[in-house]
PDB file of C-alpha atoms and ligand atoms in Angstrom:
ATOM      1  CA  MET I 182     -47.169  35.992 121.076  1.00  0.00           C
ATOM      2  CA  GLU I 183     -46.129  39.967 121.703  1.00  0.00           C
ATOM      3  CA  LEU I 184     -43.826  40.960 124.576  1.00  0.00           C
ATOM      4  CA  VAL I 185     -44.162  44.326 125.844  1.00  0.00           C
ATOM      5  CA  ILE I 186     -41.226  45.735 127.876  1.00  0.00           C
ATOM      6  CA  GLN I 187     -42.172  48.366 131.244  1.00  0.00           C
ATOM      7  CA  PRO I 188     -39.678  50.517 132.881  1.00  0.00           C
ATOM      8  CA  ASP I 189     -40.355  48.576 136.409  1.00  0.00           C
ATOM      9  CA  ALA I 190     -42.000  45.995 138.277  1.00  0.00           C
ATOM     10  CA  ASP I 191     -44.749  48.336 139.295  1.00  0.00           C
ATOM     11  CA  SER I 192     -45.279  49.781 135.946  1.00  0.00           C
ATOM     12  CA  ALA I 193     -45.573  46.291 134.181  1.00  0.00           C
ATOM     13  CA  ALA I 194     -47.740  44.917 137.180  1.00  0.00           C
ATOM     14  CA  ARG I 195     -49.915  47.960 136.510  1.00  0.00           C
ATOM     15  CA  LEU I 196     -50.400  47.504 132.490  1.00  0.00           C
ATOM     16  CA  VAL I 197     -51.550  43.528 133.374  1.00  0.00           C
ATOM     17  CA  ALA I 198     -54.122  45.146 135.745  1.00  0.00           C
ATOM     18  CA  LEU I 199     -55.356  47.332 133.099  1.00  0.00           C
ATOM     19  CA  LEU I 200     -55.697  45.007 130.585  1.00  0.00           C
ATOM     20  CA  ILE I 201     -57.362  42.735 132.735  1.00  0.00           C
ATOM     21  CA  ALA I 202     -59.729  45.777 133.724  1.00  0.00           C
ATOM     22  CA  LYS I 203     -60.478  46.496 130.265  1.00  0.00           C
ATOM     23  CA  ALA I 204     -61.393  42.948 129.711  1.00  0.00           C
ATOM     24  CA  LEU I 205     -63.495  42.939 132.620  1.00  0.00           C
ATOM     25  CA  ARG I 206     -65.658  45.885 131.671  1.00  0.00           C
ATOM     26  CA  GLU I 207     -65.960  44.535 127.983  1.00  0.00           C
ATOM     27  CA  LYS I 208     -67.179  41.086 129.386  1.00  0.00           C
ATOM     28  CA  PRO I 209     -68.856  41.734 132.929  1.00  0.00           C
ATOM     29  CA  HIS I 210     -69.074  38.278 133.231  1.00  0.00           C
ATOM     30  CA  LEU I 211     -65.518  37.144 132.319  1.00  0.00           C
ATOM     31  CA  VAL I 212     -63.836  34.148 133.312  1.00  0.00           C
ATOM     32  CA  LEU I 213     -60.898  35.077 134.968  1.00  0.00           C
ATOM     33  CA  GLY I 214     -57.961  32.423 135.007  1.00  0.00           C
ATOM     34  CA  LEU I 215     -55.689  33.428 138.194  1.00  0.00           C
ATOM     35  CA  ALA I 216     -52.164  32.776 139.236  1.00  0.00           C
ATOM     36  CA  THR I 217     -50.380  32.994 142.292  1.00  0.00           C
ATOM     37  CA  GLY I 218     -46.651  33.810 143.170  1.00  0.00           C
ATOM     38  CA  ARG I 219     -45.409  37.168 144.697  1.00  0.00           C
ATOM     39  CA  THR I 220     -44.588  38.756 141.209  1.00  0.00           C
ATOM     40  CA  MET I 221     -48.922  38.839 141.178  1.00  0.00           C
ATOM     41  CA  GLU I 222     -48.883  40.616 144.650  1.00  0.00           C
ATOM     42  CA  ARG I 223     -48.837  43.714 142.568  1.00  0.00           C
ATOM     43  CA  VAL I 224     -51.246  42.848 140.166  1.00  0.00           C
ATOM     44  CA  TYR I 225     -53.603  42.108 142.745  1.00  0.00           C
ATOM     45  CA  ALA I 226     -52.726  45.608 144.533  1.00  0.00           C
ATOM     46  CA  HIS I 227     -53.533  47.589 141.306  1.00  0.00           C
ATOM     47  CA  LEU I 228     -57.065  45.622 140.826  1.00  0.00           C
ATOM     48  CA  VAL I 229     -58.018  46.236 144.405  1.00  0.00           C
ATOM     49  CA  ARG I 230     -57.026  49.701 143.599  1.00  0.00           C
ATOM     50  CA  MET I 231     -59.660  50.251 140.474  1.00  0.00           C
ATOM     51  CA  HIS I 232     -62.071  48.717 142.577  1.00  0.00           C
ATOM     52  CA  LYS I 233     -62.068  50.925 145.527  1.00  0.00           C
ATOM     53  CA  GLU I 234     -60.832  54.168 143.612  1.00  0.00           C
ATOM     54  CA  GLN I 235     -62.679  53.348 139.983  1.00  0.00           C
ATOM     55  CA  GLY I 236     -65.477  50.875 141.133  1.00  0.00           C
ATOM     56  CA  LEU I 237     -64.181  48.445 138.779  1.00  0.00           C
ATOM     57  CA  ASP I 238     -67.085  45.696 139.173  1.00  0.00           C
ATOM     58  CA  PHE I 239     -66.117  42.411 139.969  1.00  0.00           C
ATOM     59  CA  SER I 240     -69.949  41.302 140.608  1.00  0.00           C
ATOM     60  CA  LEU I 241     -70.337  39.047 137.675  1.00  0.00           C
ATOM     61  CA  CYS I 242     -66.603  37.937 137.870  1.00  0.00           C
ATOM     62  CA  ARG I 243     -65.899  34.164 137.785  1.00  0.00           C
ATOM     63  CA  THR I 244     -61.846  33.116 138.261  1.00  0.00           C
ATOM     64  CA  PHE I 245     -60.152  29.836 138.655  1.00  0.00           C
ATOM     65  CA  ASN I 246     -56.750  29.316 139.808  1.00  0.00           C
ATOM     66  CA  LEU I 247     -54.249  27.329 138.292  1.00  0.00           C
ATOM     67  CA  ASP I 248     -52.980  25.167 141.353  1.00  0.00           C
ATOM     68  CA  GLU I 249     -53.335  24.441 144.573  1.00  0.00           C
ATOM     69  CA  TYR I 250     -51.187  22.593 146.944  1.00  0.00           C
ATOM     70  CA  ILE I 251     -52.619  19.362 148.167  1.00  0.00           C
ATOM     71  CA  GLY I 252     -52.654  18.390 151.705  1.00  0.00           C
ATOM     72  CA  ILE I 253     -53.187  21.888 153.506  1.00  0.00           C
ATOM     73  CA  PRO I 254     -56.753  23.682 153.714  1.00  0.00           C
ATOM     74  CA  ALA I 255     -57.843  26.670 153.015  1.00  0.00           C
ATOM     75  CA  SER I 256     -57.558  27.829 156.285  1.00  0.00           C
ATOM     76  CA  HIS I 257     -53.525  27.101 155.924  1.00  0.00           C
ATOM     77  CA  PRO I 258     -51.667  30.822 155.277  1.00  0.00           C
ATOM     78  CA  GLY I 259     -49.707  28.642 152.696  1.00  0.00           C
ATOM     79  CA  SER I 260     -52.232  27.643 150.460  1.00  0.00           C
ATOM     80  CA  TYR I 261     -52.802  29.442 147.405  1.00  0.00           C
ATOM     81  CA  ARG I 262     -56.859  30.158 148.452  1.00  0.00           C
ATOM     82  CA  PHE I 263     -55.489  32.279 151.561  1.00  0.00           C
ATOM     83  CA  TYR I 264     -53.507  33.834 149.069  1.00  0.00           C
ATOM     84  CA  MET I 265     -56.058  34.544 146.585  1.00  0.00           C
ATOM     85  CA  ASN I 266     -58.426  36.001 149.856  1.00  0.00           C
ATOM     86  CA  ARG I 267     -56.201  38.191 151.463  1.00  0.00           C
ATOM     87  CA  HIS I 268     -54.374  39.716 148.345  1.00  0.00           C
ATOM     88  CA  LEU I 269     -57.739  39.861 145.890  1.00  0.00           C
ATOM     89  CA  PHE I 270     -61.008  38.653 146.786  1.00  0.00           C
ATOM     90  CA  SER I 271     -61.618  39.985 150.407  1.00  0.00           C
ATOM     91  CA  GLN I 272     -60.928  43.239 148.907  1.00  0.00           C
ATOM     92  CA  ILE I 273     -63.084  43.482 145.815  1.00  0.00           C
ATOM     93  CA  ASN I 274     -66.883  42.939 145.005  1.00  0.00           C
ATOM     94  CA  ILE I 275     -66.695  39.163 144.133  1.00  0.00           C
ATOM     95  CA  ASP I 276     -69.558  36.732 145.058  1.00  0.00           C
ATOM     96  CA  PRO I 277     -66.668  34.094 146.505  1.00  0.00           C
ATOM     97  CA  ARG I 278     -69.026  31.600 144.929  1.00  0.00           C
ATOM     98  CA  ASN I 279     -67.645  32.089 141.973  1.00  0.00           C
ATOM     99  CA  THR I 280     -63.765  31.477 142.859  1.00  0.00           C
ATOM    100  CA  PHE I 281     -62.844  28.514 142.307  1.00  0.00           C
ATOM    101  CA  LEU I 282     -59.205  26.612 142.921  1.00  0.00           C
ATOM    102  CA  PRO I 283     -58.669  22.904 142.578  1.00  0.00           C
ATOM    103  CA  ASP I 284     -59.615  21.110 145.621  1.00  0.00           C
ATOM    104  CA  GLY I 285     -56.292  20.088 147.469  1.00  0.00           C
ATOM    105  CA  MET I 286     -57.927  18.519 150.255  1.00  0.00           C
ATOM    106  CA  ALA I 287     -60.291  16.146 148.183  1.00  0.00           C
ATOM    107  CA  CYS I 288     -59.764  12.552 148.846  1.00  0.00           C
ATOM    108  CA  ASP I 289     -60.086  11.209 145.708  1.00  0.00           C
ATOM    109  CA  THR I 290     -57.642  13.565 143.668  1.00  0.00           C
ATOM    110  CA  GLN I 291     -58.201  12.242 140.267  1.00  0.00           C
ATOM    111  CA  SER I 292     -61.614  12.945 140.267  1.00  0.00           C
ATOM    112  CA  ALA I 293     -61.008  16.068 141.721  1.00  0.00           C
ATOM    113  CA  CYS I 294     -58.852  17.546 138.550  1.00  0.00           C
ATOM    114  CA  ARG I 295     -61.732  16.175 136.296  1.00  0.00           C
ATOM    115  CA  HIS I 296     -64.329  18.108 138.111  1.00  0.00           C
ATOM    116  CA  TYR I 297     -62.472  20.842 137.709  1.00  0.00           C
ATOM    117  CA  GLU I 298     -62.132  20.382 134.165  1.00  0.00           C
ATOM    118  CA  GLU I 299     -66.038  20.161 133.458  1.00  0.00           C
ATOM    119  CA  LEU I 300     -66.388  23.545 135.955  1.00  0.00           C
ATOM    120  CA  ILE I 301     -63.921  25.237 133.620  1.00  0.00           C
ATOM    121  CA  ALA I 302     -65.669  23.536 130.638  1.00  0.00           C
ATOM    122  CA  GLU I 303     -69.494  24.320 131.906  1.00  0.00           C
ATOM    123  CA  PHE I 304     -68.555  28.000 132.095  1.00  0.00           C
ATOM    124  CA  GLY I 305     -67.504  28.045 128.914  1.00  0.00           C
ATOM    125  CA  GLY I 306     -63.424  28.059 128.938  1.00  0.00           C
ATOM    126  CA  ILE I 307     -61.068  30.795 130.258  1.00  0.00           C
ATOM    127  CA  ASP I 308     -61.487  34.164 128.701  1.00  0.00           C
ATOM    128  CA  LEU I 309     -58.190  35.505 129.942  1.00  0.00           C
ATOM    129  CA  GLN I 310     -55.301  33.645 131.801  1.00  0.00           C
ATOM    130  CA  LEU I 311     -53.015  35.350 134.011  1.00  0.00           C
ATOM    131  CA  LEU I 312     -49.765  33.609 134.396  1.00  0.00           C
ATOM    132  CA  GLY I 313     -46.326  33.780 135.954  1.00  0.00           C
ATOM    133  CA  ILE I 314     -42.937  31.737 135.379  1.00  0.00           C
ATOM    134  CA  GLY I 315     -41.268  29.754 137.923  1.00  0.00           C
ATOM    135  CA  ALA I 316     -37.736  29.705 138.149  1.00  0.00           C
ATOM    136  CA  ASP I 317     -37.294  26.488 135.683  1.00  0.00           C
ATOM    137  CA  GLY I 318     -39.630  27.222 133.248  1.00  0.00           C
ATOM    138  CA  HIS I 319     -43.130  26.286 134.836  1.00  0.00           C
ATOM    139  CA  ILE I 320     -46.448  27.815 134.734  1.00  0.00           C
ATOM    140  CA  GLY I 321     -49.228  26.811 136.862  1.00  0.00           C
ATOM    141  CA  PHE I 322     -47.217  23.693 138.251  1.00  0.00           C
ATOM    142  CA  ASN I 323     -46.698  21.907 134.996  1.00  0.00           C
ATOM    143  CA  GLU I 324     -42.586  20.779 135.885  1.00  0.00           C
ATOM    144  CA  SER I 325     -40.313  20.392 133.216  1.00  0.00           C
ATOM    145  CA  LEU I 326     -41.214  17.214 131.241  1.00  0.00           C
ATOM    146  CA  SER I 327     -44.875  18.043 131.241  1.00  0.00           C
ATOM    147  CA  ALA I 328     -46.682  17.249 127.918  1.00  0.00           C
ATOM    148  CA  LEU I 329     -48.071  20.010 126.280  1.00  0.00           C
ATOM    149  CA  ARG I 330     -51.099  18.507 125.719  1.00  0.00           C
ATOM    150  CA  SER I 331     -51.473  17.628 129.799  1.00  0.00           C
ATOM    151  CA  ARG I 332     -54.522  18.523 131.419  1.00  0.00           C
ATOM    152  CA  THR I 333     -55.898  19.217 135.136  1.00  0.00           C
ATOM    153  CA  ARG I 334     -54.109  16.515 136.948  1.00  0.00           C
ATOM    154  CA  GLU I 335     -52.064  15.942 140.496  1.00  0.00           C
ATOM    155  CA  LYS I 336     -48.182  16.915 140.024  1.00  0.00           C
ATOM    156  CA  ALA I 337     -45.080  16.280 142.643  1.00  0.00           C
ATOM    157  CA  LEU I 338     -43.126  19.908 142.792  1.00  0.00           C
ATOM    158  CA  ALA I 339     -39.184  19.673 142.012  1.00  0.00           C
ATOM    159  CA  PRO I 340     -36.992  20.137 144.469  1.00  0.00           C
ATOM    160  CA  SER I 341     -36.187  23.506 143.182  1.00  0.00           C
ATOM    161  CA  THR I 342     -39.813  24.843 142.958  1.00  0.00           C
ATOM    162  CA  ILE I 343     -39.612  23.463 146.669  1.00  0.00           C
ATOM    163  CA  ALA I 344     -36.845  25.303 147.452  1.00  0.00           C
ATOM    164  CA  VAL I 345     -37.878  28.402 146.277  1.00  0.00           C
ATOM    165  CA  ASN I 346     -41.901  28.185 147.226  1.00  0.00           C
ATOM    166  CA  ARG I 347     -41.173  27.124 150.871  1.00  0.00           C
ATOM    167  CA  THR I 348     -39.714  30.319 151.800  1.00  0.00           C
ATOM    168  CA  LEU I 349     -43.522  31.373 151.742  1.00  0.00           C
ATOM    169  CA  PHE I 350     -44.701  29.375 154.588  1.00  0.00           C
ATOM    170  CA  ASP I 351     -43.843  30.459 158.405  1.00  0.00           C
ATOM    171  CA  ASN I 352     -43.045  26.791 159.285  1.00  0.00           C
ATOM    172  CA  PRO I 353     -40.850  25.669 155.703  1.00  0.00           C
ATOM    173  CA  ALA I 354     -41.216  22.364 156.790  1.00  0.00           C
ATOM    174  CA  GLU I 355     -45.478  22.580 155.943  1.00  0.00           C
ATOM    175  CA  MET I 356     -44.607  23.341 152.448  1.00  0.00           C
ATOM    176  CA  PRO I 357     -46.571  20.407 150.677  1.00  0.00           C
ATOM    177  CA  SER I 358     -44.584  18.148 147.834  1.00  0.00           C
ATOM    178  CA  ARG I 359     -47.191  17.743 145.686  1.00  0.00           C
ATOM    179  CA  ALA I 360     -49.885  19.735 143.900  1.00  0.00           C
ATOM    180  CA  ILE I 361     -53.337  20.065 141.908  1.00  0.00           C
ATOM    181  CA  THR I 362     -52.424  21.745 138.705  1.00  0.00           C
ATOM    182  CA  MET I 363     -54.086  23.097 135.464  1.00  0.00           C
ATOM    183  CA  GLY I 364     -52.386  21.276 132.458  1.00  0.00           C
ATOM    184  CA  VAL I 365     -50.345  22.829 129.815  1.00  0.00           C
ATOM    185  CA  GLY I 366     -53.356  21.517 127.540  1.00  0.00           C
ATOM    186  CA  THR I 367     -55.523  23.386 129.898  1.00  0.00           C
ATOM    187  CA  ILE I 368     -53.986  26.379 130.057  1.00  0.00           C
ATOM    188  CA  LEU I 369     -53.749  26.617 126.320  1.00  0.00           C
ATOM    189  CA  ASP I 370     -57.574  26.477 126.042  1.00  0.00           C
ATOM    190  CA  ALA I 371     -57.761  29.766 127.540  1.00  0.00           C
ATOM    191  CA  SER I 372     -58.952  32.311 124.660  1.00  0.00           C
ATOM    192  CA  ASN I 373     -56.553  34.974 125.855  1.00  0.00           C
ATOM    193  CA  ILE I 374     -53.212  34.524 127.692  1.00  0.00           C
ATOM    194  CA  ILE I 375     -50.892  37.419 129.901  1.00  0.00           C
ATOM    195  CA  LEU I 376     -47.962  36.188 131.016  1.00  0.00           C
ATOM    196  CA  LEU I 377     -46.330  38.571 133.522  1.00  0.00           C
ATOM    197  CA  VAL I 378     -42.281  38.298 134.032  1.00  0.00           C
ATOM    198  CA  THR I 379     -40.240  40.921 136.393  1.00  0.00           C
ATOM    199  CA  GLY I 380     -37.123  40.822 138.093  1.00  0.00           C
ATOM    200  CA  SER I 381     -33.216  39.913 137.066  1.00  0.00           C
ATOM    201  CA  THR I 382     -33.711  36.269 138.384  1.00  0.00           C
ATOM    202  CA  LYS I 383     -35.980  35.599 135.964  1.00  0.00           C
ATOM    203  CA  ALA I 384     -34.245  37.326 132.514  1.00  0.00           C
ATOM    204  CA  GLU I 385     -32.566  33.686 131.208  1.00  0.00           C
ATOM    205  CA  ILE I 386     -35.664  31.819 131.689  1.00  0.00           C
ATOM    206  CA  ILE I 387     -37.922  34.529 130.016  1.00  0.00           C
ATOM    207  CA  ALA I 388     -35.758  34.570 127.108  1.00  0.00           C
ATOM    208  CA  LYS I 389     -36.173  30.829 127.161  1.00  0.00           C
ATOM    209  CA  ALA I 390     -39.481  30.831 127.049  1.00  0.00           C
ATOM    210  CA  VAL I 391     -40.435  33.498 124.538  1.00  0.00           C
ATOM    211  CA  GLU I 392     -36.916  33.104 122.113  1.00  0.00           C
ATOM    212  CA  GLY I 393     -36.391  29.455 122.627  1.00  0.00           C
ATOM    213  CA  PRO I 394     -37.164  26.016 120.909  1.00  0.00           C
ATOM    214  CA  ILE I 395     -40.386  24.314 121.965  1.00  0.00           C
ATOM    215  CA  THR I 396     -40.076  22.240 124.428  1.00  0.00           C
ATOM    216  CA  SER I 397     -41.427  20.304 127.398  1.00  0.00           C
ATOM    217  CA  MET I 398     -38.620  20.800 129.642  1.00  0.00           C
ATOM    218  CA  VAL I 399     -39.663  24.148 129.836  1.00  0.00           C
ATOM    219  CA  SER I 400     -43.494  23.871 129.694  1.00  0.00           C
ATOM    220  CA  ALA I 401     -43.648  27.778 129.180  1.00  0.00           C
ATOM    221  CA  THR I 402     -42.372  27.604 125.536  1.00  0.00           C
ATOM    222  CA  ALA I 403     -46.079  26.109 125.035  1.00  0.00           C
ATOM    223  CA  LEU I 404     -47.013  29.887 125.063  1.00  0.00           C
ATOM    224  CA  GLN I 405     -45.588  29.999 121.484  1.00  0.00           C
ATOM    225  CA  LEU I 406     -48.091  28.077 120.451  1.00  0.00           C
ATOM    226  CA  HIS I 407     -50.952  30.131 121.606  1.00  0.00           C
ATOM    227  CA  PRO I 408     -52.584  32.789 119.075  1.00  0.00           C
ATOM    228  CA  ARG I 409     -53.441  35.543 121.787  1.00  0.00           C
ATOM    229  CA  CYS I 410     -50.745  35.689 124.116  1.00  0.00           C
ATOM    230  CA  ARG I 411     -49.236  38.839 125.834  1.00  0.00           C
ATOM    231  CA  VAL I 412     -46.267  39.046 127.484  1.00  0.00           C
ATOM    232  CA  VAL I 413     -45.512  41.859 129.961  1.00  0.00           C
ATOM    233  CA  VAL I 414     -42.061  42.210 131.374  1.00  0.00           C
ATOM    234  CA  ASP I 415     -39.710  44.529 133.133  1.00  0.00           C
ATOM    235  CA  GLU I 416     -36.366  45.861 132.283  1.00  0.00           C
ATOM    236  CA  HIS I 417     -34.798  43.671 134.525  1.00  0.00           C
ATOM    237  CA  ALA I 418     -36.424  40.186 133.148  1.00  0.00           C
ATOM    238  CA  ALA I 419     -35.986  41.824 129.242  1.00  0.00           C
ATOM    239  CA  THR I 420     -32.109  42.009 129.579  1.00  0.00           C
ATOM    240  CA  ARG I 421     -31.450  38.785 127.979  1.00  0.00           C
ATOM    241  CA  LEU I 422     -34.073  39.057 125.125  1.00  0.00           C
ATOM    242  CA  GLN I 423     -32.537  38.994 121.747  1.00  0.00           C
ATOM    243  CA  ALA I 424     -35.669  41.119 119.451  1.00  0.00           C
ATOM    244  CA  GLN I 425     -35.549  44.061 122.455  1.00  0.00           C
ATOM    245  CA  GLU I 426     -35.650  46.470 119.670  1.00  0.00           C
ATOM    246  CA  TYR I 427     -38.686  44.861 117.717  1.00  0.00           C
ATOM    247  CA  TYR I 428     -40.580  44.896 120.832  1.00  0.00           C
ATOM    248  CA  ARG I 429     -40.149  48.075 122.219  1.00  0.00           C
ATOM    249  CA  TRP I 430     -41.058  49.349 118.600  1.00  0.00           C
ATOM    250  CA  ILE I 431     -44.216  47.459 118.405  1.00  0.00           C
ATOM    251  CA  PHE I 432     -45.252  49.053 121.857  1.00  0.00           C
ATOM    252  CA  ALA I 433     -44.235  52.200 120.220  1.00  0.00           C
ATOM    253  CA  THR I 434     -46.036  52.053 117.015  1.00  0.00           C
ATOM    254  CA  GLU I 435     -48.883  49.246 117.271  1.00  0.00           C
ATOM    255  CA  PRO I 436     -52.476  51.252 117.685  1.00  0.00           C
ATOM    256  CA  GLU I 437     -53.418  48.337 119.975  1.00  0.00           C
ATOM    257  CA  TRP I 438     -50.761  49.945 122.529  1.00  0.00           C
ATOM    258  CA  ALA I 439     -51.264  53.276 122.106  1.00  0.00           C
ATOM    259  CA  GLU I 440     -53.780  53.832 125.485  1.00  0.00           C
ATOM    260  CA  TYR I 441     -51.211  52.120 127.327  1.00  0.00           C
ATOM    261  CA  ARG I 442     -48.221  54.374 126.606  1.00  0.00           C
TER     262      ARG I 442
HETATM  263  C1  GLP T 239     -45.894  29.215 141.701  1.00  0.00           C
HETATM  264  C2  GLP T 239     -46.589  28.848 141.091  1.00  0.00           C
HETATM  265  C3  GLP T 239     -46.761  29.581 139.884  1.00  0.00           C
HETATM  266  C4  GLP T 239     -45.821  31.262 139.501  1.00  0.00           C
HETATM  267  C5  GLP T 239     -44.711  30.320 140.131  1.00  0.00           C
HETATM  268  C6  GLP T 239     -43.764  31.821 140.298  1.00  0.00           C
HETATM  269  O1  GLP T 239     -44.608  27.813 141.246  1.00  0.00           O
HETATM  270  N1  GLP T 239     -47.335  27.655 141.371  1.00  0.00           N
HETATM  271  O2  GLP T 239     -47.844  29.880 139.156  1.00  0.00           O
HETATM  272  O3  GLP T 239     -45.782  31.523 138.350  1.00  0.00           O
HETATM  273  O4  GLP T 239     -44.779  30.505 141.914  1.00  0.00           O
HETATM  274  O5  GLP T 239     -43.751  32.963 141.344  1.00  0.00           O
HETATM  275  P1  GLP T 239     -43.222  33.924 141.758  1.00  0.00           P
HETATM  276  O6  GLP T 239     -44.108  34.881 141.402  1.00  0.00           O
HETATM  277  O7  GLP T 239     -43.174  34.152 143.175  1.00  0.00           O
HETATM  278  O8  GLP T 239     -41.489  33.985 141.221  1.00  0.00           O
END
């Protein structure tokens, strides 16, 4: 795991967008794992800008989102499909047929979950998975006690997650309490992972996630097991990290980061 501290939320998001753009230029058929949430909006804004200004090409890229609510259609403004269309897909040259989210409207949720895993495998697995973190340390919708080897499945959301995420709904009562999410094991199968965390409200949980003991109570701690996981945080989220000096030293001196300094 490598951790990079950036001055503010926008430069953190910009760095993540640059890392994604580099991967896409190196491999136009990139299989990209995507995340939702407020934190990601800036990343998608930067990717859209790079597409418009520099011609960043998504025409061959395939995307798989981490999760989707159960019981609201793609046309619902609270659905993750709606979020992705709005913030990214409608503004870049991606083929909509190459964009995948779990089917939260499926009659048979279990077989929809199995199908999602099969689809990811058919495309050769995820090359680069983008992640945010929930207030309780969830990745995707892997709430506390999610098995560290779990696969795509239906999850009941924690009351704390419902309380935070319902503010994104025009009518909070419409926020579903269940979702389909890639499992922690599904996420760990990605070849590369980038976790983006910004803001002081995430300072405590990101310190637990990267420097605390691995525990299913905090799903994000499982990322410590991944051989190619990069974590990008802003100064506000970095305040509780114990090894800040080391992280800053790595970013300032390692050749791999030279082009981003
Ligand atoms: C939701 C998503 C997560 C995301 C989290 C954080 O719960 N399922 O994938 O990481 O929100 O969102 P935010 O960036 O709004 O804090």
